[in-house]
Amino acid sequence: MRAKTAQDRQLLELIDPVAESLGLEVVRVRLMSGSRRQRLQVMAERPSDHDISVEQCAKLSRAISEIFDAADPIAGEYLLEVSSPGIDRPLTRPIDFELFEGEEARLETDRMIEGRKRFKGVLAGFEDGDVLIDLDGEEDTALIPFDWLSDAKLVLTDALMKRGAAIRAARGEPEDDGLPEGEAGETPTDTKTPSEDNA
């Protein structure tokens, strides 16, 4: 789920080593078409505390640009955005469902499960390839295969916001971490000029 399409997966293969060299992990890569140009969105974080600074976003953006200038993996113009995953972050890796156990989430599958594809509830962990979630209005914990997920993200709640504030306070950081606010953390922290395909 870190990469959705075949092209996203190819781009992720190029970006992963770059992020690792800077001590970061890629949460998600999405190449999205736009009316004027494509947009490449990269979400990344430090594995130590699952956060990222504006400076680290800028470093990663510059490093990706250098690699892409040489490899030229995207045809045509595109805009590169590197950002934090945000508070109501996407859940793209098995570890995410363990880290945020107890938080509310929305899941969507690529196939029907008991007549539906959308689920909302409280995360109960990850086990044997399944996401465990206590669904709203149901007594039993549901098991949803991770490989069947097409989308998953945390729900922005007061508890989640307090958790983020507590983590920042423990690090001695201000309430505002300097990163732009945006839906699902999708606001870019560093925007590069469009790259052109010179082929």
PDB file of C-alpha atoms in Angstrom:
ATOM      1  CA  MET A   1       0.000   0.000   0.000  1.00  0.00           C
ATOM      2  CA  ARG A   2       2.991   2.326   0.128  1.00  0.00           C
ATOM      3  CA  ALA A   3       2.701   2.345  -3.658  1.00  0.00           C
ATOM      4  CA  LYS A   4      -0.582   1.939  -5.516  1.00  0.00           C
ATOM      5  CA  THR A   5       0.269   1.518  -9.198  1.00  0.00           C
ATOM      6  CA  ALA A   6       3.085  -0.228 -11.073  1.00  0.00           C
ATOM      7  CA  GLN A   7       4.689   3.155 -11.747  1.00  0.00           C
ATOM      8  CA  ASP A   8       4.385   4.131  -8.079  1.00  0.00           C
ATOM      9  CA  ARG A   9       6.229   0.916  -7.196  1.00  0.00           C
ATOM     10  CA  GLN A  10       9.017   1.716  -9.678  1.00  0.00           C
ATOM     11  CA  LEU A  11       9.387   5.203  -8.223  1.00  0.00           C
ATOM     12  CA  LEU A  12       9.395   3.787  -4.681  1.00  0.00           C
ATOM     13  CA  GLU A  13      12.318   1.519  -5.613  1.00  0.00           C
ATOM     14  CA  LEU A  14      14.297   4.643  -6.542  1.00  0.00           C
ATOM     15  CA  ILE A  15      13.178   6.702  -3.536  1.00  0.00           C
ATOM     16  CA  ASP A  16      13.584   4.096  -0.764  1.00  0.00           C
ATOM     17  CA  PRO A  17      17.423   3.987  -0.846  1.00  0.00           C
ATOM     18  CA  VAL A  18      17.589   7.792  -0.968  1.00  0.00           C
ATOM     19  CA  ALA A  19      15.356   8.100   2.103  1.00  0.00           C
ATOM     20  CA  GLU A  20      17.279   5.395   3.963  1.00  0.00           C
ATOM     21  CA  SER A  21      20.546   7.223   3.350  1.00  0.00           C
ATOM     22  CA  LEU A  22      19.038  10.209   5.182  1.00  0.00           C
ATOM     23  CA  GLY A  23      17.756   8.069   8.065  1.00  0.00           C
ATOM     24  CA  LEU A  24      14.143   8.243   6.868  1.00  0.00           C
ATOM     25  CA  GLU A  25      11.438   5.781   5.832  1.00  0.00           C
ATOM     26  CA  VAL A  26       8.971   6.318   3.007  1.00  0.00           C
ATOM     27  CA  VAL A  27       5.363   6.008   4.157  1.00  0.00           C
ATOM     28  CA  ARG A  28       3.701   6.490   0.791  1.00  0.00           C
ATOM     29  CA  VAL A  29       4.424   7.412  -2.829  1.00  0.00           C
ATOM     30  CA  ARG A  30       1.700   8.569  -5.228  1.00  0.00           C
ATOM     31  CA  LEU A  31       2.047   9.940  -8.764  1.00  0.00           C
ATOM     32  CA  MET A  32      -1.181  11.776  -9.496  1.00  0.00           C
ATOM     33  CA  SER A  33      -2.293  13.308 -12.777  1.00  0.00           C
ATOM     34  CA  GLY A  34      -3.391  16.923 -12.824  1.00  0.00           C
ATOM     35  CA  SER A  35      -4.970  19.297 -15.296  1.00  0.00           C
ATOM     36  CA  ARG A  36      -1.649  20.949 -16.128  1.00  0.00           C
ATOM     37  CA  ARG A  37       1.040  18.628 -14.791  1.00  0.00           C
ATOM     38  CA  GLN A  38       1.507  15.479 -12.738  1.00  0.00           C
ATOM     39  CA  ARG A  39       2.124  15.628  -8.994  1.00  0.00           C
ATOM     40  CA  LEU A  40       4.488  13.242  -7.212  1.00  0.00           C
ATOM     41  CA  GLN A  41       3.634  13.061  -3.527  1.00  0.00           C
ATOM     42  CA  VAL A  42       6.156  11.499  -1.142  1.00  0.00           C
ATOM     43  CA  MET A  43       5.355  11.059   2.552  1.00  0.00           C
ATOM     44  CA  ALA A  44       8.267  10.173   4.817  1.00  0.00           C
ATOM     45  CA  GLU A  45       9.194   9.985   8.495  1.00  0.00           C
ATOM     46  CA  ARG A  46      11.945   9.164  10.966  1.00  0.00           C
ATOM     47  CA  PRO A  47      11.631   5.518  12.087  1.00  0.00           C
ATOM     48  CA  SER A  48      12.620   6.526  15.623  1.00  0.00           C
ATOM     49  CA  ASP A  49       9.549   8.656  16.383  1.00  0.00           C
ATOM     50  CA  HIS A  50       7.452   8.592  13.184  1.00  0.00           C
ATOM     51  CA  ASP A  51       7.796  12.310  12.591  1.00  0.00           C
ATOM     52  CA  ILE A  52       9.846  14.503  10.247  1.00  0.00           C
ATOM     53  CA  SER A  53      11.145  18.064  10.278  1.00  0.00           C
ATOM     54  CA  VAL A  54      10.789  20.682   7.561  1.00  0.00           C
ATOM     55  CA  GLU A  55      14.565  20.560   7.077  1.00  0.00           C
ATOM     56  CA  GLN A  56      14.512  16.800   6.547  1.00  0.00           C
ATOM     57  CA  CYS A  57      11.692  17.165   4.006  1.00  0.00           C
ATOM     58  CA  ALA A  58      13.793  19.690   2.114  1.00  0.00           C
ATOM     59  CA  LYS A  59      16.874  17.421   2.159  1.00  0.00           C
ATOM     60  CA  LEU A  60      14.872  14.449   0.914  1.00  0.00           C
ATOM     61  CA  SER A  61      13.272  16.543  -1.818  1.00  0.00           C
ATOM     62  CA  ARG A  62      16.680  17.710  -3.080  1.00  0.00           C
ATOM     63  CA  ALA A  63      18.077  14.165  -2.977  1.00  0.00           C
ATOM     64  CA  ILE A  64      15.100  12.733  -4.886  1.00  0.00           C
ATOM     65  CA  SER A  65      15.399  15.492  -7.492  1.00  0.00           C
ATOM     66  CA  GLU A  66      19.059  14.623  -8.087  1.00  0.00           C
ATOM     67  CA  ILE A  67      18.287  10.935  -8.600  1.00  0.00           C
ATOM     68  CA  PHE A  68      15.301  11.666 -10.839  1.00  0.00           C
ATOM     69  CA  ASP A  69      17.263  14.158 -12.945  1.00  0.00           C
ATOM     70  CA  ALA A  70      19.628  11.313 -13.775  1.00  0.00           C
ATOM     71  CA  ALA A  71      17.133   8.436 -14.045  1.00  0.00           C
ATOM     72  CA  ASP A  72      14.313  10.472 -15.649  1.00  0.00           C
ATOM     73  CA  PRO A  73      11.581   8.023 -14.529  1.00  0.00           C
ATOM     74  CA  ILE A  74       8.577  10.311 -15.160  1.00  0.00           C
ATOM     75  CA  ALA A  75       7.535  11.400 -18.634  1.00  0.00           C
ATOM     76  CA  GLY A  76       6.549  15.049 -18.939  1.00  0.00           C
ATOM     77  CA  GLU A  77       6.378  17.783 -16.325  1.00  0.00           C
ATOM     78  CA  TYR A  78       5.697  16.994 -12.688  1.00  0.00           C
ATOM     79  CA  LEU A  79       5.656  18.694  -9.328  1.00  0.00           C
ATOM     80  CA  LEU A  80       7.457  17.002  -6.429  1.00  0.00           C
ATOM     81  CA  GLU A  81       5.937  17.290  -2.953  1.00  0.00           C
ATOM     82  CA  VAL A  82       7.644  15.872   0.134  1.00  0.00           C
ATOM     83  CA  SER A  83       5.653  15.969   3.365  1.00  0.00           C
ATOM     84  CA  SER A  84       5.009  14.420   6.735  1.00  0.00           C
ATOM     85  CA  PRO A  85       2.253  11.784   6.892  1.00  0.00           C
ATOM     86  CA  GLY A  86       0.189  14.187   9.030  1.00  0.00           C
ATOM     87  CA  ILE A  87      -1.818  13.510  12.164  1.00  0.00           C
ATOM     88  CA  ASP A  88      -4.633  11.622  10.429  1.00  0.00           C
ATOM     89  CA  ARG A  89      -2.017   9.712   8.492  1.00  0.00           C
ATOM     90  CA  PRO A  90      -2.390   6.949   5.933  1.00  0.00           C
ATOM     91  CA  LEU A  91      -1.684   3.450   7.269  1.00  0.00           C
ATOM     92  CA  THR A  92       0.428   1.748   4.633  1.00  0.00           C
ATOM     93  CA  ARG A  93       2.568  -0.838   6.463  1.00  0.00           C
ATOM     94  CA  PRO A  94       1.776  -3.662   8.898  1.00  0.00           C
ATOM     95  CA  ILE A  95       3.723  -1.858  11.633  1.00  0.00           C
ATOM     96  CA  ASP A  96       1.368   1.142  11.353  1.00  0.00           C
ATOM     97  CA  PHE A  97      -1.538  -0.933  12.657  1.00  0.00           C
ATOM     98  CA  GLU A  98       0.501  -1.932  15.708  1.00  0.00           C
ATOM     99  CA  LEU A  99       1.851   1.561  16.375  1.00  0.00           C
ATOM    100  CA  PHE A 100      -1.613   3.099  16.313  1.00  0.00           C
ATOM    101  CA  GLU A 101      -3.496   0.349  18.115  1.00  0.00           C
ATOM    102  CA  GLY A 102      -6.343   1.927  20.076  1.00  0.00           C
ATOM    103  CA  GLU A 103      -6.837   4.746  17.566  1.00  0.00           C
ATOM    104  CA  GLU A 104      -9.857   5.121  15.294  1.00  0.00           C
ATOM    105  CA  ALA A 105      -9.346   4.317  11.619  1.00  0.00           C
ATOM    106  CA  ARG A 106     -11.148   3.981   8.301  1.00  0.00           C
ATOM    107  CA  LEU A 107     -10.291   1.040   6.061  1.00  0.00           C
ATOM    108  CA  GLU A 108     -11.276   0.285   2.483  1.00  0.00           C
ATOM    109  CA  THR A 109     -10.772  -3.048   0.716  1.00  0.00           C
ATOM    110  CA  ASP A 110     -10.408  -3.923  -2.955  1.00  0.00           C
ATOM    111  CA  ARG A 111     -13.098  -6.614  -2.662  1.00  0.00           C
ATOM    112  CA  MET A 112     -16.339  -7.197  -0.797  1.00  0.00           C
ATOM    113  CA  ILE A 113     -16.177  -8.569   2.749  1.00  0.00           C
ATOM    114  CA  GLU A 114     -19.580  -9.602   4.061  1.00  0.00           C
ATOM    115  CA  GLY A 115     -21.286  -7.223   1.655  1.00  0.00           C
ATOM    116  CA  ARG A 116     -19.129  -4.134   2.075  1.00  0.00           C
ATOM    117  CA  LYS A 117     -15.775  -2.571   1.296  1.00  0.00           C
ATOM    118  CA  ARG A 118     -15.610   0.236   3.877  1.00  0.00           C
ATOM    119  CA  PHE A 119     -14.972  -0.241   7.582  1.00  0.00           C
ATOM    120  CA  LYS A 120     -14.595   2.132  10.527  1.00  0.00           C
ATOM    121  CA  GLY A 121     -13.566   1.283  14.062  1.00  0.00           C
ATOM    122  CA  VAL A 122     -10.768   1.144  16.629  1.00  0.00           C
ATOM    123  CA  LEU A 123      -7.526  -0.571  15.627  1.00  0.00           C
ATOM    124  CA  ALA A 124      -6.751  -3.675  17.673  1.00  0.00           C
ATOM    125  CA  GLY A 125      -3.341  -4.538  16.218  1.00  0.00           C
ATOM    126  CA  PHE A 126      -1.915  -6.721  13.458  1.00  0.00           C
ATOM    127  CA  GLU A 127      -1.616 -10.499  13.470  1.00  0.00           C
ATOM    128  CA  ASP A 128      -0.671 -13.138  10.873  1.00  0.00           C
ATOM    129  CA  GLY A 129      -1.188 -10.808   7.928  1.00  0.00           C
ATOM    130  CA  ASP A 130      -4.526  -9.488   9.197  1.00  0.00           C
ATOM    131  CA  VAL A 131      -5.505  -6.051  10.445  1.00  0.00           C
ATOM    132  CA  LEU A 132      -7.511  -6.356  13.670  1.00  0.00           C
ATOM    133  CA  ILE A 133     -10.232  -3.753  14.114  1.00  0.00           C
ATOM    134  CA  ASP A 134     -13.121  -3.365  16.544  1.00  0.00           C
ATOM    135  CA  LEU A 135     -15.843  -2.167  14.203  1.00  0.00           C
ATOM    136  CA  ASP A 136     -18.448   0.366  15.272  1.00  0.00           C
ATOM    137  CA  GLY A 137     -21.566  -1.375  16.552  1.00  0.00           C
ATOM    138  CA  GLU A 138     -20.106  -4.897  16.475  1.00  0.00           C
ATOM    139  CA  GLU A 139     -18.963  -7.022  19.415  1.00  0.00           C
ATOM    140  CA  ASP A 140     -16.362  -9.247  17.745  1.00  0.00           C
ATOM    141  CA  THR A 141     -12.994  -7.998  16.504  1.00  0.00           C
ATOM    142  CA  ALA A 142     -12.862  -8.159  12.709  1.00  0.00           C
ATOM    143  CA  LEU A 143      -9.858  -9.576  10.854  1.00  0.00           C
ATOM    144  CA  ILE A 144      -9.200  -7.918   7.506  1.00  0.00           C
ATOM    145  CA  PRO A 145      -6.358  -9.229   5.318  1.00  0.00           C
ATOM    146  CA  PHE A 146      -3.725  -6.527   4.865  1.00  0.00           C
ATOM    147  CA  ASP A 147      -3.272  -7.571   1.222  1.00  0.00           C
ATOM    148  CA  TRP A 148      -6.935  -6.781   0.558  1.00  0.00           C
ATOM    149  CA  LEU A 149      -6.653  -3.154   1.683  1.00  0.00           C
ATOM    150  CA  SER A 150      -6.848  -0.453  -0.955  1.00  0.00           C
ATOM    151  CA  ASP A 151      -6.823   2.436   1.516  1.00  0.00           C
ATOM    152  CA  ALA A 152      -6.455   2.937   5.265  1.00  0.00           C
ATOM    153  CA  LYS A 153      -6.047   6.063   7.387  1.00  0.00           C
ATOM    154  CA  LEU A 154      -6.455   7.314  10.909  1.00  0.00           C
ATOM    155  CA  VAL A 155      -9.523   9.342  11.826  1.00  0.00           C
ATOM    156  CA  LEU A 156      -8.709  12.783  13.220  1.00  0.00           C
ATOM    157  CA  THR A 157     -10.007  12.714  16.802  1.00  0.00           C
ATOM    158  CA  ASP A 158      -9.334  14.749  19.945  1.00  0.00           C
ATOM    159  CA  ALA A 159      -7.452  11.767  21.383  1.00  0.00           C
ATOM    160  CA  LEU A 160      -5.212  11.574  18.312  1.00  0.00           C
ATOM    161  CA  MET A 161      -4.468  15.287  18.448  1.00  0.00           C
ATOM    162  CA  LYS A 162      -3.631  15.033  22.164  1.00  0.00           C
ATOM    163  CA  ARG A 163      -1.311  12.110  21.419  1.00  0.00           C
ATOM    164  CA  GLY A 164       0.568  14.182  18.841  1.00  0.00           C
ATOM    165  CA  ALA A 165       0.811  17.136  21.219  1.00  0.00           C
ATOM    166  CA  ALA A 166       2.112  14.885  24.023  1.00  0.00           C
ATOM    167  CA  ILE A 167       4.823  13.457  21.767  1.00  0.00           C
ATOM    168  CA  ARG A 168       5.952  16.941  20.723  1.00  0.00           C
ATOM    169  CA  ALA A 169       5.896  18.144  24.337  1.00  0.00           C
ATOM    170  CA  ALA A 170       8.039  15.180  25.408  1.00  0.00           C
ATOM    171  CA  ARG A 171      10.613  16.271  22.837  1.00  0.00           C
ATOM    172  CA  GLY A 172      10.424  19.854  24.056  1.00  0.00           C
ATOM    173  CA  GLU A 173       8.881  21.063  20.791  1.00  0.00           C
ATOM    174  CA  PRO A 174       6.159  23.722  20.509  1.00  0.00           C
ATOM    175  CA  GLU A 175       2.530  22.800  19.820  1.00  0.00           C
ATOM    176  CA  ASP A 176       3.033  23.788  16.191  1.00  0.00           C
ATOM    177  CA  ASP A 177       5.742  21.570  14.712  1.00  0.00           C
ATOM    178  CA  GLY A 178       6.270  23.921  11.788  1.00  0.00           C
ATOM    179  CA  LEU A 179       4.710  21.637   9.221  1.00  0.00           C
ATOM    180  CA  PRO A 180       1.767  22.969   7.229  1.00  0.00           C
ATOM    181  CA  GLU A 181      -1.695  21.807   8.191  1.00  0.00           C
ATOM    182  CA  GLY A 182      -3.621  19.903   5.539  1.00  0.00           C
ATOM    183  CA  GLU A 183      -6.042  17.100   4.967  1.00  0.00           C
ATOM    184  CA  ALA A 184      -4.349  13.770   5.593  1.00  0.00           C
ATOM    185  CA  GLY A 185      -1.005  15.556   5.854  1.00  0.00           C
ATOM    186  CA  GLU A 186      -0.964  16.029   2.101  1.00  0.00           C
ATOM    187  CA  THR A 187       0.192  19.642   2.117  1.00  0.00           C
ATOM    188  CA  PRO A 188       3.724  19.807   0.669  1.00  0.00           C
ATOM    189  CA  THR A 189       6.516  21.027   2.913  1.00  0.00           C
ATOM    190  CA  ASP A 190       8.905  21.431   0.050  1.00  0.00           C
ATOM    191  CA  THR A 191       7.860  22.006  -3.524  1.00  0.00           C
ATOM    192  CA  LYS A 192      10.207  21.649  -6.428  1.00  0.00           C
ATOM    193  CA  THR A 193       9.929  23.277  -9.799  1.00  0.00           C
ATOM    194  CA  PRO A 194       8.540  20.996 -12.505  1.00  0.00           C
ATOM    195  CA  SER A 195      10.947  18.541 -14.036  1.00  0.00           C
ATOM    196  CA  GLU A 196      10.752  18.153 -17.752  1.00  0.00           C
ATOM    197  CA  ASP A 197      11.173  14.974 -19.717  1.00  0.00           C
ATOM    198  CA  ASN A 198      14.104  15.594 -22.015  1.00  0.00           C
ATOM    199  CA  ALA A 199      13.787  12.336 -23.914  1.00  0.00           C
TER     200      ALA A 199
END
